[in-house]
Amino acid sequence: MKATTKKIFLSFTVLAALTTGGLFGRSFISWFIPTTNPTNHIISDSIDAVIITPDIKVYSEGSSAIIVGTVKEVVDHSNKTGIPSTRIVKDAHVDISEVLKGDPSMTTVSVYLLGGFTGSDAPEDEVLLQPGEKVLLFLGKDSEGNYVVAGQSAGKCLIDKDGNVTGAPVFTMPLALLETKIREALASSVQS
Amino acid sequence: MRISYFRILSLVSLHLLIFSLSATLASAYIYSGYKWSGTSASYRINSAFAASFITAMKSADATWDAAGSKFRLNYSGTTSRNPNIYSSSYTADGYSDIGYSNAGSTFTLALTWGASSGTIMSERDTTFNTYYNFTTTGAAGKYDVQDVMTHEFGHWLNLIDLSSSGYPSFCGFSMEDTLCDSIGPEETRKRSLSTDDKNGIISIYGT
């Protein structure tokens, strides 16, 4: 094939791909992007939240505690006395291996989880903590003094077996590096 | 004209890559699956909010009303009702209201919740977290009321967050779309709707 013909062929291919993608992409995207459909679940307490933009300095300074640990169990308090049938309330008990901020003597923490689905699922804005997960958590406190994950799911960083953290893009890095950055942010906030 | 298998494979791969990229860019809104039964919903705002805050919230309402869809949000005045979605005892009461609560250092500026019967929305409430400081004048270190409420009204209209923190993200680095789920102090970009936001509401409610 001559070079000129190749270029023309390639150009039309690119143009065709862009056109079809732009025109029909929405239909195909829905195959891959799950939309919340709580009608499939027994109870849904789906909360939409607007959060403070994840940032190491902001979340480090604003958190009441920052811990590294493993989720031991999640206790569902839904349908108990005083809680409407439409509310989902859980507590995640986390065994702490390291305290980056907060009471250094803490060995366990109970994290209040409001909203979600019954069972082990969570809509787009709520945080999901599952037994066995190793996590770094930025923890805030609600008006009743309960620890909550800061920024809903934003404050949860999942740690894999290789010591890499995945979560909000600004938190995604090796755990040791994230811990260093958190300590630096906390140290600079003390000095200022 | 003889074309090698390698060239065919390369062309197909290139085509798929470009298709995927353009598809991604073409659709940056996510529909929740719910919708209001009609083309309007009425709401009230707790009377404790300052007049400037109420004006800002009504401006957020007007922004969505002007997005090109049939749907209209109707402000019906103030109310003494104060929905507190942060409370474990919060429940639907049949009214769509905007309230407030000092909910603590949760890093959430506001929560929105909805009641439905099947996929038909019957109520939406929003609670502002007054632990954080809000402004209508761009004051430094504070969060813009209209910015927050324009985002929350997007949820009232049944669009889901474009997450910056985990869920498949279409926010990108610009965070231009109103349904991008995070807001920084002094930010006002979410006051105005992006093409994606408008496409979302139009696709749900028509023009």
Tab-separated table of C-alpha atoms in Angstrom:
chain	number	residue	atom	x	y	z
A	1	MET	CA	0.000	0.000	0.000
A	2	LYS	CA	1.408	3.390	-0.866
A	3	ALA	CA	2.362	5.674	1.988
A	4	THR	CA	-0.187	8.298	1.012
A	5	THR	CA	-2.960	5.741	0.852
A	6	LYS	CA	-1.944	4.430	4.245
A	7	LYS	CA	-2.141	7.901	5.735
A	8	ILE	CA	-5.556	8.526	4.255
A	9	PHE	CA	-6.781	5.128	5.440
A	10	LEU	CA	-5.461	5.740	8.952
A	11	SER	CA	-6.979	9.221	9.103
A	12	PHE	CA	-10.411	7.963	8.141
A	13	THR	CA	-10.098	5.171	10.673
A	14	VAL	CA	-9.325	7.620	13.477
A	15	LEU	CA	-12.143	9.920	12.373
A	16	ALA	CA	-14.588	7.039	12.204
A	17	ALA	CA	-13.587	5.838	15.665
A	18	LEU	CA	-14.001	9.276	17.175
A	19	THR	CA	-17.367	9.749	15.521
A	20	THR	CA	-18.806	6.415	16.521
A	21	GLY	CA	-17.433	6.696	20.007
A	22	GLY	CA	-18.886	10.120	20.489
A	23	LEU	CA	-22.264	9.181	19.053
A	24	PHE	CA	-22.746	5.808	20.622
A	25	GLY	CA	-20.350	5.788	23.551
A	26	ARG	CA	-23.017	6.463	26.129
A	27	SER	CA	-24.830	3.231	25.282
A	28	PHE	CA	-21.688	1.187	25.661
A	29	ILE	CA	-20.464	2.940	28.785
A	30	SER	CA	-23.550	1.823	30.645
A	31	TRP	CA	-22.436	-1.770	30.170
A	32	PHE	CA	-19.367	-1.094	32.291
A	33	ILE	CA	-20.486	1.547	34.747
A	34	PRO	CA	-22.814	0.195	37.408
A	35	THR	CA	-25.635	2.582	38.248
A	36	THR	CA	-27.115	2.392	41.687
A	37	ASN	CA	-30.296	0.393	41.588
A	38	PRO	CA	-31.416	0.032	45.146
A	39	THR	CA	-34.640	-1.685	44.124
A	40	ASN	CA	-32.545	-4.855	43.938
A	41	HIS	CA	-31.663	-4.584	47.609
A	42	ILE	CA	-33.761	-5.285	50.676
A	43	ILE	CA	-33.106	-2.000	52.419
A	44	SER	CA	-31.399	0.985	50.927
A	45	ASP	CA	-30.280	4.050	52.829
A	46	SER	CA	-28.602	5.739	49.947
A	47	ILE	CA	-26.956	8.979	50.869
A	48	ASP	CA	-25.358	11.371	48.426
A	49	ALA	CA	-22.623	13.488	49.898
A	50	VAL	CA	-20.560	16.417	48.790
A	51	ILE	CA	-17.208	16.142	50.498
A	52	ILE	CA	-14.211	18.308	51.097
A	53	THR	CA	-11.715	17.701	48.320
A	54	PRO	CA	-9.298	14.931	49.360
A	55	ASP	CA	-5.900	16.364	50.158
A	56	ILE	CA	-3.193	14.937	52.390
A	57	LYS	CA	-2.643	18.184	54.297
A	58	VAL	CA	-6.317	19.041	54.666
A	59	TYR	CA	-7.364	15.554	55.710
A	60	SER	CA	-4.385	15.115	58.026
A	61	GLU	CA	-4.964	18.401	59.821
A	62	GLY	CA	-8.728	18.063	59.966
A	63	SER	CA	-8.974	14.445	61.068
A	64	SER	CA	-9.533	13.564	64.690
A	65	ALA	CA	-7.476	10.399	64.226
A	66	ILE	CA	-5.510	8.641	61.510
A	67	ILE	CA	-4.924	4.950	61.981
A	68	VAL	CA	-3.613	1.897	60.210
A	69	GLY	CA	-5.306	-1.344	61.073
A	70	THR	CA	-7.366	-4.334	60.046
A	71	VAL	CA	-11.139	-4.476	60.017
A	72	LYS	CA	-12.111	-7.162	62.498
A	73	GLU	CA	-15.907	-7.183	62.175
A	74	VAL	CA	-18.857	-5.082	61.053
A	75	VAL	CA	-21.892	-5.065	63.293
A	76	ASP	CA	-25.238	-4.105	61.782
A	77	HIS	CA	-27.480	-2.120	64.132
A	78	SER	CA	-30.223	-1.574	61.581
A	79	ASN	CA	-33.775	-2.454	62.592
A	80	LYS	CA	-32.938	-2.059	66.257
A	81	THR	CA	-34.932	-0.039	68.752
A	82	GLY	CA	-34.892	3.652	67.983
A	83	ILE	CA	-33.613	3.276	64.441
A	84	PRO	CA	-36.177	3.731	61.644
A	85	SER	CA	-36.518	0.860	59.232
A	86	THR	CA	-35.188	3.062	56.455
A	87	ARG	CA	-31.872	3.748	58.174
A	88	ILE	CA	-28.834	1.528	58.004
A	89	VAL	CA	-26.444	1.922	60.899
A	90	LYS	CA	-23.332	-0.185	61.359
A	91	ASP	CA	-20.192	-0.193	63.428
A	92	ALA	CA	-16.890	-1.426	62.028
A	93	HIS	CA	-14.448	-2.616	64.659
A	94	VAL	CA	-10.862	-2.074	63.570
A	95	ASP	CA	-7.784	-3.549	65.240
A	96	ILE	CA	-5.151	-0.827	65.154
A	97	SER	CA	-1.547	-1.532	64.255
A	98	GLU	CA	-0.404	2.084	64.060
A	99	VAL	CA	-1.692	5.462	65.194
A	100	LEU	CA	-0.517	8.332	63.027
A	101	LYS	CA	-2.720	10.871	64.753
A	102	GLY	CA	-4.749	10.584	67.907
A	103	ASP	CA	-4.370	8.690	71.137
A	104	PRO	CA	-1.228	6.550	70.686
A	105	SER	CA	-2.537	4.012	73.184
A	106	MET	CA	-5.516	3.114	70.993
A	107	THR	CA	-5.487	-0.557	70.050
A	108	THR	CA	-8.962	-0.739	68.607
A	109	VAL	CA	-11.508	1.717	67.245
A	110	SER	CA	-15.182	1.516	66.468
A	111	VAL	CA	-16.097	3.365	63.268
A	112	TYR	CA	-19.685	4.481	62.820
A	113	LEU	CA	-21.121	3.774	59.383
A	114	LEU	CA	-24.367	5.478	58.401
A	115	GLY	CA	-26.227	4.601	55.263
A	116	GLY	CA	-25.765	1.950	52.612
A	117	PHE	CA	-27.501	-1.279	51.872
A	118	THR	CA	-28.219	-4.199	54.123
A	119	GLY	CA	-25.591	-6.838	53.699
A	120	SER	CA	-22.136	-6.143	52.385
A	121	ASP	CA	-22.713	-3.484	49.821
A	122	ALA	CA	-22.566	0.268	49.650
A	123	PRO	CA	-23.878	2.837	47.212
A	124	GLU	CA	-21.558	5.271	45.599
A	125	ASP	CA	-20.990	7.676	48.433
A	126	GLU	CA	-20.970	5.525	51.531
A	127	VAL	CA	-17.875	3.846	52.849
A	128	LEU	CA	-17.669	0.080	52.864
A	129	LEU	CA	-15.488	-1.607	55.435
A	130	GLN	CA	-15.229	-5.357	55.271
A	131	PRO	CA	-13.680	-7.802	57.735
A	132	GLY	CA	-10.128	-8.656	56.846
A	133	GLU	CA	-9.375	-5.416	55.027
A	134	LYS	CA	-6.145	-3.705	55.975
A	135	VAL	CA	-6.792	-0.008	55.877
A	136	LEU	CA	-5.485	3.444	56.615
A	137	LEU	CA	-8.387	5.543	57.797
A	138	PHE	CA	-8.715	9.281	58.145
A	139	LEU	CA	-11.279	9.556	60.943
A	140	GLY	CA	-13.471	12.493	61.827
A	141	LYS	CA	-15.977	12.721	64.646
A	142	ASP	CA	-19.692	13.315	64.289
A	143	SER	CA	-21.721	15.482	66.628
A	144	GLU	CA	-22.182	12.578	69.044
A	145	GLY	CA	-18.480	11.832	69.265
A	146	ASN	CA	-18.546	8.742	67.079
A	147	TYR	CA	-15.562	8.139	64.838
A	148	VAL	CA	-16.575	8.280	61.166
A	149	VAL	CA	-14.516	7.844	58.035
A	150	ALA	CA	-13.655	11.344	56.834
A	151	GLY	CA	-15.308	12.303	53.568
A	152	GLN	CA	-17.318	9.087	53.387
A	153	SER	CA	-15.344	6.694	51.182
A	154	ALA	CA	-12.629	9.282	50.503
A	155	GLY	CA	-11.065	8.777	53.902
A	156	LYS	CA	-10.622	5.033	53.439
A	157	CYS	CA	-7.359	3.820	51.976
A	158	LEU	CA	-7.090	0.125	51.240
A	159	ILE	CA	-3.658	-1.424	51.791
A	160	ASP	CA	-2.652	-4.413	49.686
A	161	LYS	CA	-0.252	-7.206	50.630
A	162	ASP	CA	2.623	-5.352	48.988
A	163	GLY	CA	2.107	-2.302	51.174
A	164	ASN	CA	0.557	-0.133	48.478
A	165	VAL	CA	-2.378	2.098	49.241
A	166	THR	CA	-5.317	2.553	46.911
A	167	GLY	CA	-8.017	5.114	47.483
A	168	ALA	CA	-8.513	8.701	46.455
A	169	PRO	CA	-5.877	9.517	43.827
A	170	VAL	CA	-4.015	11.841	46.200
A	171	PHE	CA	-3.670	9.006	48.713
A	172	THR	CA	-2.687	6.272	46.258
A	173	MET	CA	0.989	5.437	46.803
A	174	PRO	CA	3.118	3.094	48.902
A	175	LEU	CA	1.950	3.103	52.500
A	176	ALA	CA	5.331	4.163	53.854
A	177	LEU	CA	5.354	7.195	51.587
A	178	LEU	CA	1.804	8.171	52.531
A	179	GLU	CA	2.663	7.865	56.214
A	180	THR	CA	5.675	10.096	55.703
A	181	LYS	CA	3.583	12.707	53.936
A	182	ILE	CA	0.956	12.572	56.676
A	183	ARG	CA	3.590	13.046	59.378
A	184	GLU	CA	5.090	15.951	57.445
A	185	ALA	CA	1.672	17.568	57.092
A	186	LEU	CA	0.984	17.148	60.791
A	187	ALA	CA	4.403	18.494	61.742
A	188	SER	CA	3.975	21.560	59.544
A	189	SER	CA	0.545	22.257	61.019
A	190	VAL	CA	2.025	22.203	64.544
A	191	GLN	CA	4.714	24.686	63.539
A	192	SER	CA	2.313	27.120	61.849
B	1	MET	CA	-4.410	-4.696	-1.940
B	2	ARG	CA	-2.822	-7.094	0.536
B	3	ILE	CA	-2.949	-6.178	4.176
B	4	SER	CA	-1.123	-8.250	6.791
B	5	TYR	CA	-2.853	-9.637	9.841
B	6	PHE	CA	-0.592	-7.475	11.963
B	7	ARG	CA	-1.843	-4.318	10.304
B	8	ILE	CA	-5.442	-5.401	10.677
B	9	LEU	CA	-4.888	-6.150	14.356
B	10	SER	CA	-3.152	-2.821	14.838
B	11	LEU	CA	-5.975	-0.939	13.170
B	12	VAL	CA	-8.638	-2.732	15.186
B	13	SER	CA	-6.737	-2.133	18.429
B	14	LEU	CA	-6.272	1.520	17.603
B	15	HIS	CA	-9.927	1.806	16.705
B	16	LEU	CA	-11.012	0.241	20.002
B	17	LEU	CA	-8.687	2.457	22.000
B	18	ILE	CA	-9.895	5.629	20.368
B	19	PHE	CA	-13.507	4.481	20.629
B	20	SER	CA	-13.118	3.847	24.345
B	21	LEU	CA	-11.485	7.210	24.938
B	22	SER	CA	-14.080	9.138	23.010
B	23	ALA	CA	-16.886	7.174	24.650
B	24	THR	CA	-15.471	8.082	28.020
B	25	LEU	CA	-15.331	11.727	27.135
B	26	ALA	CA	-18.772	11.633	25.546
B	27	SER	CA	-20.659	10.587	28.680
B	28	ALA	CA	-19.698	12.001	32.051
B	29	TYR	CA	-22.904	11.729	33.995
B	30	ILE	CA	-24.424	8.792	35.802
B	31	TYR	CA	-28.131	8.272	36.251
B	32	SER	CA	-29.316	6.762	39.520
B	33	GLY	CA	-32.267	4.890	38.058
B	34	TYR	CA	-34.786	6.941	40.003
B	35	LYS	CA	-36.934	9.817	38.777
B	36	TRP	CA	-39.738	12.025	39.958
B	37	SER	CA	-43.115	10.968	38.657
B	38	GLY	CA	-43.879	14.318	37.076
B	39	THR	CA	-41.840	17.192	35.751
B	40	SER	CA	-41.594	19.224	38.935
B	41	ALA	CA	-40.818	18.943	42.613
B	42	SER	CA	-41.493	21.487	45.333
B	43	TYR	CA	-39.226	22.170	48.275
B	44	ARG	CA	-38.843	24.397	51.290
B	45	ILE	CA	-35.831	25.793	53.103
B	46	ASN	CA	-35.456	25.935	56.859
B	47	SER	CA	-36.178	29.466	58.035
B	48	ALA	CA	-33.037	29.603	60.174
B	49	PHE	CA	-30.871	30.019	57.091
B	50	ALA	CA	-29.768	33.577	56.392
B	51	ALA	CA	-31.629	35.347	53.596
B	52	SER	CA	-28.454	35.374	51.480
B	53	PHE	CA	-28.169	31.593	51.851
B	54	ILE	CA	-31.784	31.131	50.763
B	55	THR	CA	-31.164	33.344	47.750
B	56	ALA	CA	-28.094	31.295	46.840
B	57	MET	CA	-30.063	28.045	47.073
B	58	LYS	CA	-32.813	29.464	44.873
B	59	SER	CA	-30.140	30.487	42.364
B	60	ALA	CA	-28.922	26.881	42.343
B	61	ASP	CA	-32.508	25.804	41.644
B	62	ALA	CA	-32.759	28.302	38.773
B	63	THR	CA	-29.562	26.960	37.245
B	64	TRP	CA	-31.007	23.484	36.890
B	65	ASP	CA	-34.366	24.872	35.723
B	66	ALA	CA	-32.518	26.565	32.872
B	67	ALA	CA	-30.604	23.433	31.881
B	68	GLY	CA	-32.896	22.621	28.979
B	69	SER	CA	-35.011	19.822	30.425
B	70	LYS	CA	-38.729	19.826	31.196
B	71	PHE	CA	-38.115	19.413	34.916
B	72	ARG	CA	-38.614	22.276	37.348
B	73	LEU	CA	-37.712	22.654	41.006
B	74	ASN	CA	-40.251	24.881	42.744
B	75	TYR	CA	-39.317	26.872	45.844
B	76	SER	CA	-42.367	26.988	48.108
B	77	GLY	CA	-41.044	29.144	50.915
B	78	THR	CA	-39.435	28.575	54.271
B	79	THR	CA	-40.301	25.990	56.882
B	80	SER	CA	-39.620	25.111	60.485
B	81	ARG	CA	-38.918	21.534	59.439
B	82	ASN	CA	-35.240	20.652	59.652
B	83	PRO	CA	-34.260	17.313	58.120
B	84	ASN	CA	-31.095	15.960	59.718
B	85	ILE	CA	-29.781	13.204	57.499
B	86	TYR	CA	-26.740	12.862	59.772
B	87	SER	CA	-28.972	11.473	62.500
B	88	SER	CA	-29.625	7.754	62.810
B	89	SER	CA	-33.245	8.579	63.643
B	90	TYR	CA	-33.842	10.612	60.482
B	91	THR	CA	-36.733	9.389	58.380
B	92	ALA	CA	-38.856	10.589	55.489
B	93	ASP	CA	-41.779	12.873	56.349
B	94	GLY	CA	-43.290	13.418	52.932
B	95	TYR	CA	-41.750	16.855	52.445
B	96	SER	CA	-38.679	17.856	50.462
B	97	ASP	CA	-36.711	20.277	52.597
B	98	ILE	CA	-33.281	21.778	53.067
B	99	GLY	CA	-32.008	21.865	56.620
B	100	TYR	CA	-28.828	21.957	58.650
B	101	SER	CA	-26.992	20.248	61.459
B	102	ASN	CA	-23.654	20.681	63.162
B	103	ALA	CA	-22.599	17.167	62.251
B	104	GLY	CA	-18.974	17.372	63.288
B	105	SER	CA	-15.711	16.839	61.431
B	106	THR	CA	-17.066	14.351	58.935
B	107	PHE	CA	-15.485	16.112	55.939
B	108	THR	CA	-18.931	16.154	54.355
B	109	LEU	CA	-20.365	19.571	53.564
B	110	ALA	CA	-23.890	18.331	52.940
B	111	LEU	CA	-25.857	15.131	52.613
B	112	THR	CA	-28.829	14.435	50.395
B	113	TRP	CA	-31.218	11.568	50.884
B	114	GLY	CA	-34.251	10.421	49.011
B	115	ALA	CA	-37.406	8.431	49.590
B	116	SER	CA	-38.945	6.460	46.801
B	117	SER	CA	-41.551	3.920	45.928
B	118	GLY	CA	-39.816	1.560	43.591
B	119	THR	CA	-37.933	3.846	41.230
B	120	ILE	CA	-40.346	6.768	41.617
B	121	MET	CA	-38.874	9.493	43.796
B	122	SER	CA	-41.245	10.964	46.335
B	123	GLU	CA	-39.024	13.083	48.549
B	124	ARG	CA	-35.554	14.576	48.698
B	125	ASP	CA	-33.926	16.296	51.627
B	126	THR	CA	-30.559	17.992	52.026
B	127	THR	CA	-28.756	18.749	55.265
B	128	PHE	CA	-25.895	21.251	55.377
B	129	ASN	CA	-23.157	20.451	57.894
B	130	THR	CA	-22.675	23.699	59.795
B	131	TYR	CA	-19.517	22.400	61.467
B	132	TYR	CA	-17.937	23.878	58.354
B	133	ASN	CA	-18.180	27.526	57.399
B	134	PHE	CA	-20.238	28.539	54.394
B	135	THR	CA	-20.329	31.744	52.418
B	136	THR	CA	-22.214	33.425	49.618
B	137	THR	CA	-19.523	36.063	49.045
B	138	GLY	CA	-16.455	33.986	48.289
B	139	ALA	CA	-14.958	34.527	51.734
B	140	ALA	CA	-11.570	32.871	52.120
B	141	GLY	CA	-11.540	29.445	53.697
B	142	LYS	CA	-15.292	29.007	53.414
B	143	TYR	CA	-17.494	26.870	51.207
B	144	ASP	CA	-19.854	28.415	48.698
B	145	VAL	CA	-23.530	27.746	49.407
B	146	GLN	CA	-24.663	28.016	45.801
B	147	ASP	CA	-21.815	25.727	44.693
B	148	VAL	CA	-22.817	23.075	47.215
B	149	MET	CA	-26.550	23.334	46.565
B	150	THR	CA	-26.190	23.217	42.786
B	151	HIS	CA	-24.376	19.917	43.291
B	152	GLU	CA	-26.995	18.644	45.729
B	153	PHE	CA	-29.861	19.591	43.427
B	154	GLY	CA	-28.144	17.383	40.867
B	155	HIS	CA	-28.862	14.513	43.256
B	156	TRP	CA	-32.431	15.715	43.693
B	157	LEU	CA	-32.700	15.303	39.953
B	158	ASN	CA	-31.243	11.795	40.290
B	159	LEU	CA	-27.756	12.138	38.965
B	160	ILE	CA	-25.030	10.272	40.837
B	161	ASP	CA	-21.677	11.664	41.897
B	162	LEU	CA	-18.753	11.563	39.557
B	163	SER	CA	-16.295	10.462	42.116
B	164	SER	CA	-12.899	11.844	42.710
B	165	SER	CA	-12.110	9.218	45.303
B	166	GLY	CA	-12.822	5.715	44.148
B	167	TYR	CA	-15.934	5.021	42.124
B	168	PRO	CA	-15.282	5.021	38.369
B	169	SER	CA	-14.152	8.548	37.961
B	170	PHE	CA	-15.024	10.860	35.150
B	171	CYS	CA	-14.138	14.003	36.989
B	172	GLY	CA	-10.643	14.242	35.688
B	173	PHE	CA	-8.295	16.804	37.026
B	174	SER	CA	-10.420	19.809	36.092
B	175	MET	CA	-13.388	18.727	38.270
B	176	GLU	CA	-15.545	20.865	36.015
B	177	ASP	CA	-18.714	18.804	36.177
B	178	THR	CA	-21.155	19.937	38.842
B	179	LEU	CA	-21.669	16.331	39.918
B	180	CYS	CA	-17.994	15.857	40.764
B	181	ASP	CA	-18.290	14.905	44.396
B	182	SER	CA	-15.810	17.142	46.157
B	183	ILE	CA	-15.573	20.842	46.760
B	184	GLY	CA	-12.753	23.030	47.981
B	185	PRO	CA	-12.976	26.313	49.900
B	186	GLU	CA	-13.924	29.349	47.825
B	187	GLU	CA	-14.791	27.113	44.867
B	188	THR	CA	-17.659	28.336	42.695
B	189	ARG	CA	-17.187	26.308	39.509
B	190	LYS	CA	-20.072	24.024	40.315
B	191	ARG	CA	-22.495	26.938	40.306
B	192	SER	CA	-22.693	26.575	36.540
B	193	LEU	CA	-23.559	23.355	34.788
B	194	SER	CA	-21.291	21.600	32.352
B	195	THR	CA	-22.573	20.068	29.145
B	196	ASP	CA	-22.390	16.681	30.857
B	197	ASP	CA	-24.638	17.858	33.684
B	198	LYS	CA	-27.205	19.243	31.253
B	199	ASN	CA	-27.080	16.126	29.128
B	200	GLY	CA	-27.769	14.103	32.238
B	201	ILE	CA	-30.940	15.881	33.254
B	202	ILE	CA	-32.176	16.096	29.682
B	203	SER	CA	-31.692	12.379	29.225
B	204	ILE	CA	-33.772	11.692	32.353
B	205	TYR	CA	-36.594	14.190	31.924
B	206	GLY	CA	-36.537	15.152	28.270
B	207	THR	CA	-36.808	18.564	26.718
